[in-house]
mmCIF file of N, CA and C in Angstrom:
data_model
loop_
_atom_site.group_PDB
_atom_site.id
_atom_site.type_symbol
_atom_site.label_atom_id
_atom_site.label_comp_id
_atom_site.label_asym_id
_atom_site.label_seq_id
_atom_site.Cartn_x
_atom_site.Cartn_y
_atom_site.Cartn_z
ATOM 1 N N UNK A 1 111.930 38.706 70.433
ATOM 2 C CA UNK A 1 111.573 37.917 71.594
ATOM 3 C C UNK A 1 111.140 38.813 72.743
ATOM 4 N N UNK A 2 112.043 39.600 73.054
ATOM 5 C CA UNK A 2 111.484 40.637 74.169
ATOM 6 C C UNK A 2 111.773 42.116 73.795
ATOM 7 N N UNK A 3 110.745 42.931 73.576
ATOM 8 C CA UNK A 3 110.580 44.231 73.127
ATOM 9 C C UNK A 3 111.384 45.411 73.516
ATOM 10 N N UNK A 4 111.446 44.784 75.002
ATOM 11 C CA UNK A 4 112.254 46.181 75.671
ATOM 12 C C UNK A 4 113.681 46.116 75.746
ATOM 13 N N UNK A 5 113.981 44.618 74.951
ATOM 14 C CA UNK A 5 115.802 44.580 75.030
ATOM 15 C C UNK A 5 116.035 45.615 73.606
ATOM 16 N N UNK A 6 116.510 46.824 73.710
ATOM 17 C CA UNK A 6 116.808 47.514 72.467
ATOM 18 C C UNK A 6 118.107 47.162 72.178
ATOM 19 N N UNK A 7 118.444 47.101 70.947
ATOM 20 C CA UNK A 7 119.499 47.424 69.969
ATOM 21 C C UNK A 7 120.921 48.090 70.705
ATOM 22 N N UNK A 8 122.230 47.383 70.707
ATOM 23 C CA UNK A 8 123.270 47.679 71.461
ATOM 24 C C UNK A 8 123.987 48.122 70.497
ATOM 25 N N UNK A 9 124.123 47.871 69.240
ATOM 26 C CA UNK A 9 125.238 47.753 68.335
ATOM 27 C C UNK A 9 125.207 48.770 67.931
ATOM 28 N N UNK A 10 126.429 49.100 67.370
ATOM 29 C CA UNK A 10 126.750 50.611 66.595
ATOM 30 C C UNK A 10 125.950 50.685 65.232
ATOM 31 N N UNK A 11 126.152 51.005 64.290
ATOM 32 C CA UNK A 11 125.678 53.078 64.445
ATOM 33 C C UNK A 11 124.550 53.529 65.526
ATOM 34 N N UNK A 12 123.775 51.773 65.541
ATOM 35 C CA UNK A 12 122.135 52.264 66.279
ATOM 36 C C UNK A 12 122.486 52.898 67.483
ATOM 37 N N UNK A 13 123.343 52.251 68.451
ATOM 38 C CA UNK A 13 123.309 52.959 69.634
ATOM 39 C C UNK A 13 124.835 53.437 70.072
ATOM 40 N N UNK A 14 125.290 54.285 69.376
ATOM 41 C CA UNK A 14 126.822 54.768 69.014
ATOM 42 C C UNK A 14 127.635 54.513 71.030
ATOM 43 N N UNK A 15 126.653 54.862 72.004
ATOM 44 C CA UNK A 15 127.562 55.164 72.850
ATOM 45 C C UNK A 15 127.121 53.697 73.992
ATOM 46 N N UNK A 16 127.290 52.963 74.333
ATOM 47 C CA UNK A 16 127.000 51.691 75.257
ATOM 48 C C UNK A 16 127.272 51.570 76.194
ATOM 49 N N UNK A 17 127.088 51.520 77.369
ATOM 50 C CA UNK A 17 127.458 51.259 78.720
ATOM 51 C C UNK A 17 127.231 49.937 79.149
ATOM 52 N N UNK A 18 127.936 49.565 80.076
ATOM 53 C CA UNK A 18 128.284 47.841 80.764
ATOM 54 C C UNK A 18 126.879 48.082 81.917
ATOM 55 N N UNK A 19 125.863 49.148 82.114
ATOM 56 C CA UNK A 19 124.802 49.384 82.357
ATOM 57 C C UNK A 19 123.821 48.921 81.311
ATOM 58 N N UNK A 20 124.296 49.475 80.408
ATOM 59 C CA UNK A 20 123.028 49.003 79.138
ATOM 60 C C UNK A 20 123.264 47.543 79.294
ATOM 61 N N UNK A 21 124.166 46.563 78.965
ATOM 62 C CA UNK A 21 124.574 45.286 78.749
ATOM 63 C C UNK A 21 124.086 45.013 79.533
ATOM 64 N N UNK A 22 124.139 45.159 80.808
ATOM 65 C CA UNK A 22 123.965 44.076 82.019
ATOM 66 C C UNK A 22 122.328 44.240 81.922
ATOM 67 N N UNK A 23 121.925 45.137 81.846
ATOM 68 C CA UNK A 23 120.008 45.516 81.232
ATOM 69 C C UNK A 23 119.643 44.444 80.814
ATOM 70 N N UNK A 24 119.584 44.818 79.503
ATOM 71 C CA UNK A 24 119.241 43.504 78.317
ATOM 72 C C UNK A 24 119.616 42.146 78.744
ATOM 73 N N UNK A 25 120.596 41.534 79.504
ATOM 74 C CA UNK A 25 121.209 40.559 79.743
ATOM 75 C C UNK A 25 119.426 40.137 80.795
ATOM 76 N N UNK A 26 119.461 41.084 82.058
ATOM 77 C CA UNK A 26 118.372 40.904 82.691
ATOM 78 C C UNK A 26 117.395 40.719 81.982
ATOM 79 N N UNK A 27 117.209 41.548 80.818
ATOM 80 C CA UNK A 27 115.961 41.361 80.578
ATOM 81 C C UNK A 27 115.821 40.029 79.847
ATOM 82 N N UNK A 28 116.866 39.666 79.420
ATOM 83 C CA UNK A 28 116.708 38.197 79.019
ATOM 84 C C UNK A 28 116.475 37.058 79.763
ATOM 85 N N UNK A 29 117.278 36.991 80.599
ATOM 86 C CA UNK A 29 117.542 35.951 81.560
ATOM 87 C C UNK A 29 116.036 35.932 82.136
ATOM 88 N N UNK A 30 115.100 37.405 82.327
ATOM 89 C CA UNK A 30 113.662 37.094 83.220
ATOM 90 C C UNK A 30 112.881 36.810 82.274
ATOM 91 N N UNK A 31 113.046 36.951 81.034
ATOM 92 C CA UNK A 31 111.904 36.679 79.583
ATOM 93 C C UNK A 31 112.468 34.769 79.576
ATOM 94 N N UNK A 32 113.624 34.516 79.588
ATOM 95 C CA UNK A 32 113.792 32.718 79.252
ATOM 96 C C UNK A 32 113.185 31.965 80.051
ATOM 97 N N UNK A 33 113.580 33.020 81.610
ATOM 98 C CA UNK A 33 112.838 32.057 83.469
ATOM 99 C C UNK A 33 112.022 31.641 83.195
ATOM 100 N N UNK A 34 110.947 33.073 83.156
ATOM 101 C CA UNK A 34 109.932 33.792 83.352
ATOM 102 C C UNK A 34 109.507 34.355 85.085
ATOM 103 N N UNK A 35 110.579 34.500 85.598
ATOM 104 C CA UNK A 35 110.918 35.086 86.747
ATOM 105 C C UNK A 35 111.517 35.971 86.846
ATOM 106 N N UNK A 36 110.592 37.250 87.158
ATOM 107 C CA UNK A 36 111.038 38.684 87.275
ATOM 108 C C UNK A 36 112.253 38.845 88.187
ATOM 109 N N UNK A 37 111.650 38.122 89.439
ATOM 110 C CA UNK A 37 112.594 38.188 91.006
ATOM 111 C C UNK A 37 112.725 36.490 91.202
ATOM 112 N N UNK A 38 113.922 35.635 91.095
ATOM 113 C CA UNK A 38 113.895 34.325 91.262
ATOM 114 C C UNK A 38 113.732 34.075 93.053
ATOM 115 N N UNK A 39 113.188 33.176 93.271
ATOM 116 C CA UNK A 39 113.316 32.307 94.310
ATOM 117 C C UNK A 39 114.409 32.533 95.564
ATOM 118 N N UNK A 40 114.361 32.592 96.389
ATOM 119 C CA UNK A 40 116.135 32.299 96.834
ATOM 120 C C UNK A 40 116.237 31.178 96.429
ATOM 121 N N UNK A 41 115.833 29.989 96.155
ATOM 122 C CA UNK A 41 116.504 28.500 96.140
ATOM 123 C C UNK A 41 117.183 28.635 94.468
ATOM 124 N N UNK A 42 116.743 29.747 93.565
ATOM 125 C CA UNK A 42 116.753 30.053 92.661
ATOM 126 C C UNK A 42 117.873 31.132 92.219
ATOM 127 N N UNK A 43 118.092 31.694 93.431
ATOM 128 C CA UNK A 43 118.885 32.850 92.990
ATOM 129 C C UNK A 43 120.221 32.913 92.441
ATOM 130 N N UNK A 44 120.883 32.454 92.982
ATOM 131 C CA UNK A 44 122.372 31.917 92.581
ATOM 132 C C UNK A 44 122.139 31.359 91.128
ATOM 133 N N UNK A 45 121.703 30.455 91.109
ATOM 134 C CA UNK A 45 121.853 30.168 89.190
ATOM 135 C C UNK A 45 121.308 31.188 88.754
ATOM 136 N N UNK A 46 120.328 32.062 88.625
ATOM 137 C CA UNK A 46 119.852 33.253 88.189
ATOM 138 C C UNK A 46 120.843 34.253 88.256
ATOM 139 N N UNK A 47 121.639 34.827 88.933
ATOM 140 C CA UNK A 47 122.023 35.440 89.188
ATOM 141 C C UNK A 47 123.828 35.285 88.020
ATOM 142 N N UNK A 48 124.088 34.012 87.898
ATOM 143 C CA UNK A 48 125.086 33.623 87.257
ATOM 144 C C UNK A 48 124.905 33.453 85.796
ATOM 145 N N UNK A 49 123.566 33.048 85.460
ATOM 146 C CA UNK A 49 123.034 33.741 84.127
ATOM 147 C C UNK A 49 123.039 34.645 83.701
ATOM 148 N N UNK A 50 122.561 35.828 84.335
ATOM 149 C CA UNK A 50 122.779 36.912 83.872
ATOM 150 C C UNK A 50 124.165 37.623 83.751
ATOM 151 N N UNK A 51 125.032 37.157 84.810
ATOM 152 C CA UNK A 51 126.676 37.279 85.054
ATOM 153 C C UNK A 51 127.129 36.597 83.100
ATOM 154 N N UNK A 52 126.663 35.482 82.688
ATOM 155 C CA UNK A 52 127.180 34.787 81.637
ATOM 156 C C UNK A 52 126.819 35.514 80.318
ATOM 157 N N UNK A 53 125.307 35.915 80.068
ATOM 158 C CA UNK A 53 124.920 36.530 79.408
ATOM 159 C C UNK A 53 125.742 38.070 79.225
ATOM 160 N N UNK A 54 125.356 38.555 80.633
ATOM 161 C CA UNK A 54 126.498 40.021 79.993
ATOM 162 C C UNK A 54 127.705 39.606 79.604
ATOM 163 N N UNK A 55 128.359 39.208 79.732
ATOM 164 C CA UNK A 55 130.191 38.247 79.055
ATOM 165 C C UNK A 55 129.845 37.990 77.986
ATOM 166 N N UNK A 56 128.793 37.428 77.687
ATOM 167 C CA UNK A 56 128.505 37.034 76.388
ATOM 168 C C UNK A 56 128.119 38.302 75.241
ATOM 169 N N UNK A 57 127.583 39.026 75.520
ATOM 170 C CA UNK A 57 126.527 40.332 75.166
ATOM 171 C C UNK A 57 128.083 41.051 75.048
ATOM 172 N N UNK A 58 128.540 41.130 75.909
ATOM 173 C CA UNK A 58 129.749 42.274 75.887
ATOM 174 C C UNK A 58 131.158 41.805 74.671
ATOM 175 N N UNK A 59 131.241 40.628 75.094
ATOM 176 C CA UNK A 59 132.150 39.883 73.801
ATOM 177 C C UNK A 59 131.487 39.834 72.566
ATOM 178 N N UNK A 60 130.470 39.923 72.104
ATOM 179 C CA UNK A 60 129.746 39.944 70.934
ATOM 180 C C UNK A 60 129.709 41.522 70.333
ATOM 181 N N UNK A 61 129.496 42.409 71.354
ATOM 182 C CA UNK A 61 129.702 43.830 70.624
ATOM 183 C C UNK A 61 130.971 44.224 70.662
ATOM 184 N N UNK A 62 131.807 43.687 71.154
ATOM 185 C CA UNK A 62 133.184 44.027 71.184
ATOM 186 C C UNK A 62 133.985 44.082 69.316
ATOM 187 N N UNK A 63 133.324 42.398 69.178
ATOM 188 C CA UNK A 63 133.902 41.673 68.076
ATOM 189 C C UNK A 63 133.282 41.763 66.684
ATOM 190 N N UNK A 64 131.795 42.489 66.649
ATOM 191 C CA UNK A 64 131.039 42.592 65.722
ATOM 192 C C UNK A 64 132.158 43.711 64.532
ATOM 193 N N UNK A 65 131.795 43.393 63.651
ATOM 194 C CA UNK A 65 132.349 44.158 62.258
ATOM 195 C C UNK A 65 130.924 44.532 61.475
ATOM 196 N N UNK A 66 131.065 45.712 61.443
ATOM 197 C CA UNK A 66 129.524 46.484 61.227
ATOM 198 C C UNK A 66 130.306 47.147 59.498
ATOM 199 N N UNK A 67 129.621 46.733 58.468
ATOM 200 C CA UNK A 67 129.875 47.296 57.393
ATOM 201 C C UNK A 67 129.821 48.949 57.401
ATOM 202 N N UNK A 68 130.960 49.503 56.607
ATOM 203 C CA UNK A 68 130.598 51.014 57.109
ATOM 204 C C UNK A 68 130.850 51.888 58.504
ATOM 205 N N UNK A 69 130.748 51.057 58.971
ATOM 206 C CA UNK A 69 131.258 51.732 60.399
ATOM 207 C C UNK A 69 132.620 52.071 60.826
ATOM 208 N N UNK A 70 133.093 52.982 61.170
ATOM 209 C CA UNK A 70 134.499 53.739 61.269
ATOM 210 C C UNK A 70 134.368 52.751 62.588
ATOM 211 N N UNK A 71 135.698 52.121 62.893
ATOM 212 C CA UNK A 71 136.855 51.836 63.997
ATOM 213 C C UNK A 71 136.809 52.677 64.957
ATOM 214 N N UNK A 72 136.634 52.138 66.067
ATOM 215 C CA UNK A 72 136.405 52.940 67.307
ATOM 216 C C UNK A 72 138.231 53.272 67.801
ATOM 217 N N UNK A 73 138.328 54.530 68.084
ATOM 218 C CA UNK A 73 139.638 54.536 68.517
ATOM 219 C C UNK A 73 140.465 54.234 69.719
ATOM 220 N N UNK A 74 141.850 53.916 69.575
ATOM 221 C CA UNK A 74 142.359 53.128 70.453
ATOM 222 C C UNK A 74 142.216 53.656 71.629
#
């Protein structure tokens, strides 16, 4: 769907930051709008999308089980 959201998940991208997440989250939320910079009348729900999406993005790589992949340690 959008080119420049790369690949979060392990082995591909072994080390992740809540920088990377919140990225991709943006870059989603402006690829679904199609608003780079929303509105002010706009901003607040925009802004809480992308808040939902990273929660979402971040609970999903948290919980993924990647065949092969060693357990990240405690």
């Amino acid at each position: 769907m959008c080119r420049s959201i790369k690949t979060l998940r392990a082995p591909v991208t072994p080390e992740v930051s809540d920088e990377d997440i919140r990225a991709a989250a943006l870059q989603y939320v402006r690829k679904v709008s199609g608003f780079r910079a929303p509105a002010a009348h706009n901003k607040e729900t925009f802004d809480e999308a992308v808040e939902a999406v990273t929660a979402a993005t971040a609970h999903l790589l948290s919980h993924l089980k990647v065949r092969g992949a060693t357990p990240p340690a405690p």
